[in-house]
């Protein structure tokens, strides 16, 4: 299990159970470690502690999340804080560790019904949400917005234990209509998918993962991971000539529509393909020739031209879609797929088949990747998209990772579903998230043409014939890192230009 693996609620429960069944740790010890982790994160974020807040208000639910809350209340009380505890129900025999920690708290302070939490004493409050945690399965019918408004009006803050109440830890979606907006979320052992998907990042505030001493060895189920800094040696070859770095072919549209393909081609070249050729319609040859220098150019007017071009085995990857046009896409995509080269399909190469998605899906092979945004995804996979767009009324809710995995299985190839929480999935169940959220936010990527550059990045790395899934993950991370490095004011042309700096700063692992 790698440090960036993300887990579901059920996987986390299984990891805890495995450790307890093996007598490696007790549930009480895990709960104590979790509570200490939350207190440590609080003091790190607000070093003034009780001098900053007039009181700590802990909201405890009936389960193990509430048990964590009683530990936090006890530790803060012992450290000199003014602590108030409000409870929803009482721990039962199904949560013996929570019940034990409730009894420890009873020796230090009182508890009040949760209904009285709207009548807080005046003063700056640190509200600690230990109500439901990762096991939430139903909507929360509590005045959470009112609590948050009271706290923030007095300059206070909200801390969520594991995940904000009301948020699905598997999908990042709000179950029902509301979740408690946190300023800090402290989770344990491994971060959860919901911390990075959908509404998760906006609801969690900042995110801290606290070690509670569980093993991190191999796990039988396929895990989703958070994409991080790539392996430098995988990106930067030290020897070879241009043909050993691969030859990418990017198909362009007709006259006046070649800009998107030129962005993709420059992305492929900058990221490390040895050669990149634009295959252009006859009508656009002149305009492209006047706009390029390092890129090569060849005429590909129809499927026959493409077939003849691909008789050259040195073309090692293909990119079709950006600015291609629907008519050219319907002609060239089937011809490209018959070559069985690693192929990136985006934009028009996807939308051209909106009326008959099976015409596209039936021709795909395992060395393809589809890179749709949400609208394109819905046109290709309407049933899957409909399931994802349904209101989340119970948990665990269907997630973007679920959708990408189902689409990859349906298509028989990789799928990269774009967004701030970009998900990459393969038919064998591998999945990864490239999340431009929290401290890694990159809002400047919401600019015309940025997706065309990402397509080029994938095609450029695929030209080199490494592991295709890992190369797609690397391309997504590098794409976002270019935007983060450049900062505000970014336009699509700036992204390939940032690659030399990003690669130089990649550094050793």
PDB file of C-alpha atoms in Angstrom, residues 278-505:
ATOM      1  CA  UNK A 278       0.636  17.270 -37.520  1.00  0.00           C
ATOM      2  CA  UNK A 279      -1.528  15.419 -40.004  1.00  0.00           C
ATOM      3  CA  UNK A 280      -3.515  18.211 -41.646  1.00  0.00           C
ATOM      4  CA  UNK A 281      -6.341  18.502 -44.115  1.00  0.00           C
ATOM      5  CA  UNK A 282      -5.211  19.939 -47.422  1.00  0.00           C
ATOM      6  CA  UNK A 283      -7.161  23.137 -46.729  1.00  0.00           C
ATOM      7  CA  UNK A 284      -5.187  23.891 -43.557  1.00  0.00           C
ATOM      8  CA  UNK A 285      -1.664  23.028 -44.701  1.00  0.00           C
ATOM      9  CA  UNK A 286      -0.703  26.596 -45.483  1.00  0.00           C
ATOM     10  CA  UNK A 287      -1.903  28.148 -42.221  1.00  0.00           C
ATOM     11  CA  UNK A 288      -0.229  25.442 -40.139  1.00  0.00           C
ATOM     12  CA  UNK A 289       3.034  25.689 -42.064  1.00  0.00           C
ATOM     13  CA  UNK A 290       3.211  29.396 -41.277  1.00  0.00           C
ATOM     14  CA  UNK A 291       2.653  28.809 -37.549  1.00  0.00           C
ATOM     15  CA  UNK A 292       5.091  25.991 -36.722  1.00  0.00           C
ATOM     16  CA  UNK A 293       8.823  25.413 -36.669  1.00  0.00           C
ATOM     17  CA  UNK A 294       9.804  22.462 -34.441  1.00  0.00           C
ATOM     18  CA  UNK A 295       6.745  20.477 -35.484  1.00  0.00           C
ATOM     19  CA  UNK A 296       6.517  18.547 -38.730  1.00  0.00           C
ATOM     20  CA  UNK A 297       3.618  18.563 -41.154  1.00  0.00           C
ATOM     21  CA  UNK A 298       2.053  16.076 -43.518  1.00  0.00           C
ATOM     22  CA  UNK A 299      -1.141  16.051 -45.540  1.00  0.00           C
ATOM     23  CA  UNK A 300      -3.820  13.658 -44.333  1.00  0.00           C
ATOM     24  CA  UNK A 301      -7.042  14.507 -46.099  1.00  0.00           C
ATOM     25  CA  UNK A 302      -8.956  11.250 -45.671  1.00  0.00           C
ATOM     26  CA  UNK A 303      -8.850   7.751 -44.227  1.00  0.00           C
ATOM     27  CA  UNK A 304      -6.800   6.464 -47.129  1.00  0.00           C
ATOM     28  CA  UNK A 305      -4.117   9.091 -46.488  1.00  0.00           C
ATOM     29  CA  UNK A 306      -4.071   8.171 -42.826  1.00  0.00           C
ATOM     30  CA  UNK A 307      -3.717   4.469 -43.604  1.00  0.00           C
ATOM     31  CA  UNK A 308      -0.778   5.150 -45.923  1.00  0.00           C
ATOM     32  CA  UNK A 309       0.876   7.382 -43.336  1.00  0.00           C
ATOM     33  CA  UNK A 310       0.560   4.742 -40.651  1.00  0.00           C
ATOM     34  CA  UNK A 311       2.376   2.206 -42.772  1.00  0.00           C
ATOM     35  CA  UNK A 312       5.443   3.879 -41.292  1.00  0.00           C
ATOM     36  CA  UNK A 313       5.929   1.887 -38.058  1.00  0.00           C
ATOM     37  CA  UNK A 314       7.842   4.734 -36.435  1.00  0.00           C
ATOM     38  CA  UNK A 315       4.592   6.565 -35.645  1.00  0.00           C
ATOM     39  CA  UNK A 316       4.216   5.337 -32.090  1.00  0.00           C
ATOM     40  CA  UNK A 317       1.153   7.251 -30.812  1.00  0.00           C
ATOM     41  CA  UNK A 318      -1.845   9.089 -32.237  1.00  0.00           C
ATOM     42  CA  UNK A 319      -3.952  12.009 -31.076  1.00  0.00           C
ATOM     43  CA  UNK A 320      -7.353  12.754 -32.584  1.00  0.00           C
ATOM     44  CA  UNK A 321     -10.029  15.210 -31.589  1.00  0.00           C
ATOM     45  CA  UNK A 322      -8.892  18.768 -30.835  1.00  0.00           C
ATOM     46  CA  UNK A 323     -10.276  20.946 -33.630  1.00  0.00           C
ATOM     47  CA  UNK A 324     -10.711  17.881 -35.832  1.00  0.00           C
ATOM     48  CA  UNK A 325     -14.315  18.561 -36.860  1.00  0.00           C
ATOM     49  CA  UNK A 326     -17.128  16.045 -36.705  1.00  0.00           C
ATOM     50  CA  UNK A 327     -16.993  14.961 -40.339  1.00  0.00           C
ATOM     51  CA  UNK A 328     -13.239  14.324 -40.279  1.00  0.00           C
ATOM     52  CA  UNK A 329     -13.566  12.582 -36.923  1.00  0.00           C
ATOM     53  CA  UNK A 330     -16.170  10.141 -38.192  1.00  0.00           C
ATOM     54  CA  UNK A 331     -13.848   9.288 -41.096  1.00  0.00           C
ATOM     55  CA  UNK A 332     -10.439   9.288 -39.417  1.00  0.00           C
ATOM     56  CA  UNK A 333     -11.136   7.828 -35.969  1.00  0.00           C
ATOM     57  CA  UNK A 334     -12.150   4.345 -37.255  1.00  0.00           C
ATOM     58  CA  UNK A 335      -9.116   4.318 -39.546  1.00  0.00           C
ATOM     59  CA  UNK A 336      -6.820   5.298 -36.703  1.00  0.00           C
ATOM     60  CA  UNK A 337      -8.187   2.618 -34.396  1.00  0.00           C
ATOM     61  CA  UNK A 338      -7.459  -0.156 -36.905  1.00  0.00           C
ATOM     62  CA  UNK A 339      -3.737   0.609 -36.570  1.00  0.00           C
ATOM     63  CA  UNK A 340      -3.818  -0.492 -32.886  1.00  0.00           C
ATOM     64  CA  UNK A 341      -1.355   2.268 -31.985  1.00  0.00           C
ATOM     65  CA  UNK A 342      -1.630   3.944 -28.571  1.00  0.00           C
ATOM     66  CA  UNK A 343      -4.361   6.491 -29.304  1.00  0.00           C
ATOM     67  CA  UNK A 344      -5.694   9.495 -27.411  1.00  0.00           C
ATOM     68  CA  UNK A 345      -9.272  10.478 -28.285  1.00  0.00           C
ATOM     69  CA  UNK A 346     -10.633  13.836 -27.152  1.00  0.00           C
ATOM     70  CA  UNK A 347     -13.084  16.590 -28.070  1.00  0.00           C
ATOM     71  CA  UNK A 348     -14.493  16.129 -31.604  1.00  0.00           C
ATOM     72  CA  UNK A 349     -13.274  12.520 -31.724  1.00  0.00           C
ATOM     73  CA  UNK A 350     -15.775  11.852 -28.932  1.00  0.00           C
ATOM     74  CA  UNK A 351     -18.575  14.294 -29.718  1.00  0.00           C
ATOM     75  CA  UNK A 352     -18.779  13.204 -33.350  1.00  0.00           C
ATOM     76  CA  UNK A 353     -20.206   9.888 -32.123  1.00  0.00           C
ATOM     77  CA  UNK A 354     -22.730  11.362 -29.686  1.00  0.00           C
ATOM     78  CA  UNK A 355     -25.669  10.071 -31.741  1.00  0.00           C
ATOM     79  CA  UNK A 356     -24.192   6.598 -32.056  1.00  0.00           C
ATOM     80  CA  UNK A 357     -21.648   6.010 -29.270  1.00  0.00           C
ATOM     81  CA  UNK A 358     -21.490   2.292 -29.993  1.00  0.00           C
ATOM     82  CA  UNK A 359     -19.917   3.106 -33.371  1.00  0.00           C
ATOM     83  CA  UNK A 360     -16.953   4.467 -31.433  1.00  0.00           C
ATOM     84  CA  UNK A 361     -16.924   2.070 -28.488  1.00  0.00           C
ATOM     85  CA  UNK A 362     -16.991  -1.021 -30.687  1.00  0.00           C
ATOM     86  CA  UNK A 363     -13.734  -0.047 -32.385  1.00  0.00           C
ATOM     87  CA  UNK A 364     -11.697   0.802 -29.294  1.00  0.00           C
ATOM     88  CA  UNK A 365      -8.751  -1.286 -28.132  1.00  0.00           C
ATOM     89  CA  UNK A 366      -6.902  -1.508 -24.829  1.00  0.00           C
ATOM     90  CA  UNK A 367      -4.205   0.993 -25.864  1.00  0.00           C
ATOM     91  CA  UNK A 368      -6.713   3.851 -26.179  1.00  0.00           C
ATOM     92  CA  UNK A 369      -7.646   6.556 -23.737  1.00  0.00           C
ATOM     93  CA  UNK A 370     -10.795   8.666 -23.866  1.00  0.00           C
ATOM     94  CA  UNK A 371     -10.412  12.101 -22.258  1.00  0.00           C
ATOM     95  CA  UNK A 372     -13.923  13.570 -21.953  1.00  0.00           C
ATOM     96  CA  UNK A 373     -15.177  16.462 -19.878  1.00  0.00           C
ATOM     97  CA  UNK A 374     -18.530  15.956 -18.169  1.00  0.00           C
ATOM     98  CA  UNK A 375     -20.685  16.778 -21.191  1.00  0.00           C
ATOM     99  CA  UNK A 376     -18.749  14.530 -23.555  1.00  0.00           C
ATOM    100  CA  UNK A 377     -18.833  11.753 -20.963  1.00  0.00           C
ATOM    101  CA  UNK A 378     -22.626  12.012 -20.713  1.00  0.00           C
ATOM    102  CA  UNK A 379     -22.986  11.693 -24.476  1.00  0.00           C
ATOM    103  CA  UNK A 380     -20.793   8.582 -24.655  1.00  0.00           C
ATOM    104  CA  UNK A 381     -21.977   6.904 -21.459  1.00  0.00           C
ATOM    105  CA  UNK A 382     -25.503   8.243 -20.830  1.00  0.00           C
ATOM    106  CA  UNK A 383     -26.549   5.523 -18.375  1.00  0.00           C
ATOM    107  CA  UNK A 384     -23.414   5.907 -16.268  1.00  0.00           C
ATOM    108  CA  UNK A 385     -23.644   9.713 -16.333  1.00  0.00           C
ATOM    109  CA  UNK A 386     -27.303   9.580 -15.291  1.00  0.00           C
ATOM    110  CA  UNK A 387     -26.393   7.437 -12.311  1.00  0.00           C
ATOM    111  CA  UNK A 388     -23.692   9.907 -11.314  1.00  0.00           C
ATOM    112  CA  UNK A 389     -26.010  12.890 -11.606  1.00  0.00           C
ATOM    113  CA  UNK A 390     -28.784  11.374  -9.465  1.00  0.00           C
ATOM    114  CA  UNK A 391     -29.264  13.000  -6.089  1.00  0.00           C
ATOM    115  CA  UNK A 392     -27.300  11.250  -3.345  1.00  0.00           C
ATOM    116  CA  UNK A 393     -29.983  10.047  -0.933  1.00  0.00           C
ATOM    117  CA  UNK A 394     -28.017   7.268   0.765  1.00  0.00           C
ATOM    118  CA  UNK A 395     -24.443   6.241   1.260  1.00  0.00           C
ATOM    119  CA  UNK A 396     -22.075   5.181   0.017  1.00  0.00           C
ATOM    120  CA  UNK A 397     -23.100   7.292  -2.961  1.00  0.00           C
ATOM    121  CA  UNK A 398     -22.048   6.558  -6.536  1.00  0.00           C
ATOM    122  CA  UNK A 399     -18.795   8.415  -7.153  1.00  0.00           C
ATOM    123  CA  UNK A 400     -16.828   9.855 -10.017  1.00  0.00           C
ATOM    124  CA  UNK A 401     -14.317   7.052  -9.516  1.00  0.00           C
ATOM    125  CA  UNK A 402     -17.129   4.504  -9.808  1.00  0.00           C
ATOM    126  CA  UNK A 403     -18.296   6.209 -13.003  1.00  0.00           C
ATOM    127  CA  UNK A 404     -14.836   6.295 -14.588  1.00  0.00           C
ATOM    128  CA  UNK A 405     -14.204   2.648 -13.697  1.00  0.00           C
ATOM    129  CA  UNK A 406     -17.554   1.586 -15.139  1.00  0.00           C
ATOM    130  CA  UNK A 407     -16.903   3.582 -18.301  1.00  0.00           C
ATOM    131  CA  UNK A 408     -13.426   2.069 -18.701  1.00  0.00           C
ATOM    132  CA  UNK A 409     -14.870  -1.409 -18.332  1.00  0.00           C
ATOM    133  CA  UNK A 410     -17.605  -0.629 -20.865  1.00  0.00           C
ATOM    134  CA  UNK A 411     -15.158   0.878 -23.363  1.00  0.00           C
ATOM    135  CA  UNK A 412     -12.409  -1.685 -22.829  1.00  0.00           C
ATOM    136  CA  UNK A 413      -9.842   1.073 -22.546  1.00  0.00           C
ATOM    137  CA  UNK A 414      -8.693   3.839 -20.241  1.00  0.00           C
ATOM    138  CA  UNK A 415     -10.905   6.799 -19.438  1.00  0.00           C
ATOM    139  CA  UNK A 416      -9.745  10.167 -18.127  1.00  0.00           C
ATOM    140  CA  UNK A 417     -12.743  12.089 -16.806  1.00  0.00           C
ATOM    141  CA  UNK A 418     -11.723  15.729 -16.502  1.00  0.00           C
ATOM    142  CA  UNK A 419     -12.374  18.259 -13.770  1.00  0.00           C
ATOM    143  CA  UNK A 420     -10.698  19.696 -10.674  1.00  0.00           C
ATOM    144  CA  UNK A 421     -10.988  16.074  -9.505  1.00  0.00           C
ATOM    145  CA  UNK A 422      -9.774  14.430 -12.715  1.00  0.00           C
ATOM    146  CA  UNK A 423     -10.155  10.638 -12.518  1.00  0.00           C
ATOM    147  CA  UNK A 424      -8.172   8.162 -14.616  1.00  0.00           C
ATOM    148  CA  UNK A 425      -9.443   4.588 -14.722  1.00  0.00           C
ATOM    149  CA  UNK A 426      -8.432   1.419 -16.547  1.00  0.00           C
ATOM    150  CA  UNK A 427     -10.563  -1.638 -17.421  1.00  0.00           C
ATOM    151  CA  UNK A 428      -8.677  -3.747 -14.866  1.00  0.00           C
ATOM    152  CA  UNK A 429      -9.925  -1.549 -12.003  1.00  0.00           C
ATOM    153  CA  UNK A 430      -6.884   0.669 -11.542  1.00  0.00           C
ATOM    154  CA  UNK A 431      -7.891   4.226 -10.756  1.00  0.00           C
ATOM    155  CA  UNK A 432      -6.189   7.453  -9.789  1.00  0.00           C
ATOM    156  CA  UNK A 433      -7.265  10.998  -9.001  1.00  0.00           C
ATOM    157  CA  UNK A 434      -5.400  14.101 -10.090  1.00  0.00           C
ATOM    158  CA  UNK A 435      -6.927  16.616  -7.697  1.00  0.00           C
ATOM    159  CA  UNK A 436      -6.239  20.309  -8.168  1.00  0.00           C
ATOM    160  CA  UNK A 437      -7.673  21.122  -4.758  1.00  0.00           C
ATOM    161  CA  UNK A 438      -6.556  22.286  -1.299  1.00  0.00           C
ATOM    162  CA  UNK A 439      -2.993  23.622  -1.563  1.00  0.00           C
ATOM    163  CA  UNK A 440      -2.732  22.214  -5.105  1.00  0.00           C
ATOM    164  CA  UNK A 441      -5.568  24.222  -6.583  1.00  0.00           C
ATOM    165  CA  UNK A 442      -5.118  25.340 -10.194  1.00  0.00           C
ATOM    166  CA  UNK A 443      -8.215  27.369 -11.155  1.00  0.00           C
ATOM    167  CA  UNK A 444      -6.351  28.940 -14.073  1.00  0.00           C
ATOM    168  CA  UNK A 445      -6.730  25.663 -15.999  1.00  0.00           C
ATOM    169  CA  UNK A 446     -10.333  26.681 -16.690  1.00  0.00           C
ATOM    170  CA  UNK A 447      -9.277  28.356 -19.923  1.00  0.00           C
ATOM    171  CA  UNK A 448      -9.911  27.524 -23.570  1.00  0.00           C
ATOM    172  CA  UNK A 449      -7.422  25.074 -25.017  1.00  0.00           C
ATOM    173  CA  UNK A 450      -5.986  23.736 -21.771  1.00  0.00           C
ATOM    174  CA  UNK A 451      -7.608  20.341 -22.366  1.00  0.00           C
ATOM    175  CA  UNK A 452      -6.018  20.205 -25.822  1.00  0.00           C
ATOM    176  CA  UNK A 453      -2.611  20.580 -24.205  1.00  0.00           C
ATOM    177  CA  UNK A 454      -3.370  17.749 -21.761  1.00  0.00           C
ATOM    178  CA  UNK A 455      -4.280  15.539 -24.707  1.00  0.00           C
ATOM    179  CA  UNK A 456      -0.928  16.383 -26.268  1.00  0.00           C
ATOM    180  CA  UNK A 457       0.920  15.642 -23.044  1.00  0.00           C
ATOM    181  CA  UNK A 458      -0.591  12.155 -22.920  1.00  0.00           C
ATOM    182  CA  UNK A 459       0.158  11.527 -26.576  1.00  0.00           C
ATOM    183  CA  UNK A 460       3.744  12.731 -26.148  1.00  0.00           C
ATOM    184  CA  UNK A 461       4.426  10.415 -23.213  1.00  0.00           C
ATOM    185  CA  UNK A 462       2.621   7.548 -24.905  1.00  0.00           C
ATOM    186  CA  UNK A 463       4.854   7.974 -27.941  1.00  0.00           C
ATOM    187  CA  UNK A 464       7.702   6.751 -25.757  1.00  0.00           C
ATOM    188  CA  UNK A 465       5.923   3.435 -25.083  1.00  0.00           C
ATOM    189  CA  UNK A 466       6.231   3.262 -21.316  1.00  0.00           C
ATOM    190  CA  UNK A 467       3.446   2.097 -19.041  1.00  0.00           C
ATOM    191  CA  UNK A 468       0.424   3.779 -20.601  1.00  0.00           C
ATOM    192  CA  UNK A 469      -1.612   4.124 -17.400  1.00  0.00           C
ATOM    193  CA  UNK A 470       1.283   5.646 -15.473  1.00  0.00           C
ATOM    194  CA  UNK A 471       2.081   7.942 -18.389  1.00  0.00           C
ATOM    195  CA  UNK A 472      -1.485   9.246 -18.424  1.00  0.00           C
ATOM    196  CA  UNK A 473      -1.239   9.902 -14.682  1.00  0.00           C
ATOM    197  CA  UNK A 474       2.093  11.680 -15.151  1.00  0.00           C
ATOM    198  CA  UNK A 475       0.642  13.823 -17.922  1.00  0.00           C
ATOM    199  CA  UNK A 476      -2.295  14.895 -15.765  1.00  0.00           C
ATOM    200  CA  UNK A 477      -0.037  15.868 -12.850  1.00  0.00           C
ATOM    201  CA  UNK A 478       2.432  17.750 -15.064  1.00  0.00           C
ATOM    202  CA  UNK A 479      -0.429  19.581 -16.767  1.00  0.00           C
ATOM    203  CA  UNK A 480      -1.761  20.841 -13.439  1.00  0.00           C
ATOM    204  CA  UNK A 481       1.727  21.602 -12.138  1.00  0.00           C
ATOM    205  CA  UNK A 482       2.430  23.799 -15.159  1.00  0.00           C
ATOM    206  CA  UNK A 483      -0.661  25.824 -14.297  1.00  0.00           C
ATOM    207  CA  UNK A 484       0.301  26.069 -10.627  1.00  0.00           C
ATOM    208  CA  UNK A 485       3.808  27.162 -11.562  1.00  0.00           C
ATOM    209  CA  UNK A 486       2.616  29.841 -13.973  1.00  0.00           C
ATOM    210  CA  UNK A 487      -0.217  31.145 -11.797  1.00  0.00           C
ATOM    211  CA  UNK A 488      -2.955  33.672 -12.614  1.00  0.00           C
ATOM    212  CA  UNK A 489      -3.257  34.932 -16.162  1.00  0.00           C
ATOM    213  CA  UNK A 490      -2.520  31.525 -17.679  1.00  0.00           C
ATOM    214  CA  UNK A 491      -3.643  30.817 -21.230  1.00  0.00           C
ATOM    215  CA  UNK A 492      -3.309  27.507 -23.029  1.00  0.00           C
ATOM    216  CA  UNK A 493      -0.143  28.492 -24.917  1.00  0.00           C
ATOM    217  CA  UNK A 494       1.615  29.049 -21.596  1.00  0.00           C
ATOM    218  CA  UNK A 495       1.197  25.450 -20.435  1.00  0.00           C
ATOM    219  CA  UNK A 496       3.676  23.753 -22.836  1.00  0.00           C
ATOM    220  CA  UNK A 497       6.081  26.650 -22.306  1.00  0.00           C
ATOM    221  CA  UNK A 498       6.176  25.853 -18.569  1.00  0.00           C
ATOM    222  CA  UNK A 499       7.204  22.216 -19.069  1.00  0.00           C
ATOM    223  CA  UNK A 500      11.001  22.865 -19.142  1.00  0.00           C
ATOM    224  CA  UNK A 501      10.838  24.627 -15.785  1.00  0.00           C
ATOM    225  CA  UNK A 502       8.556  22.011 -14.217  1.00  0.00           C
ATOM    226  CA  UNK A 503      10.722  19.139 -15.434  1.00  0.00           C
ATOM    227  CA  UNK A 504      13.894  20.882 -14.236  1.00  0.00           C
ATOM    228  CA  UNK A 505      12.371  21.317 -10.791  1.00  0.00           C
TER     229      UNK A 505
END
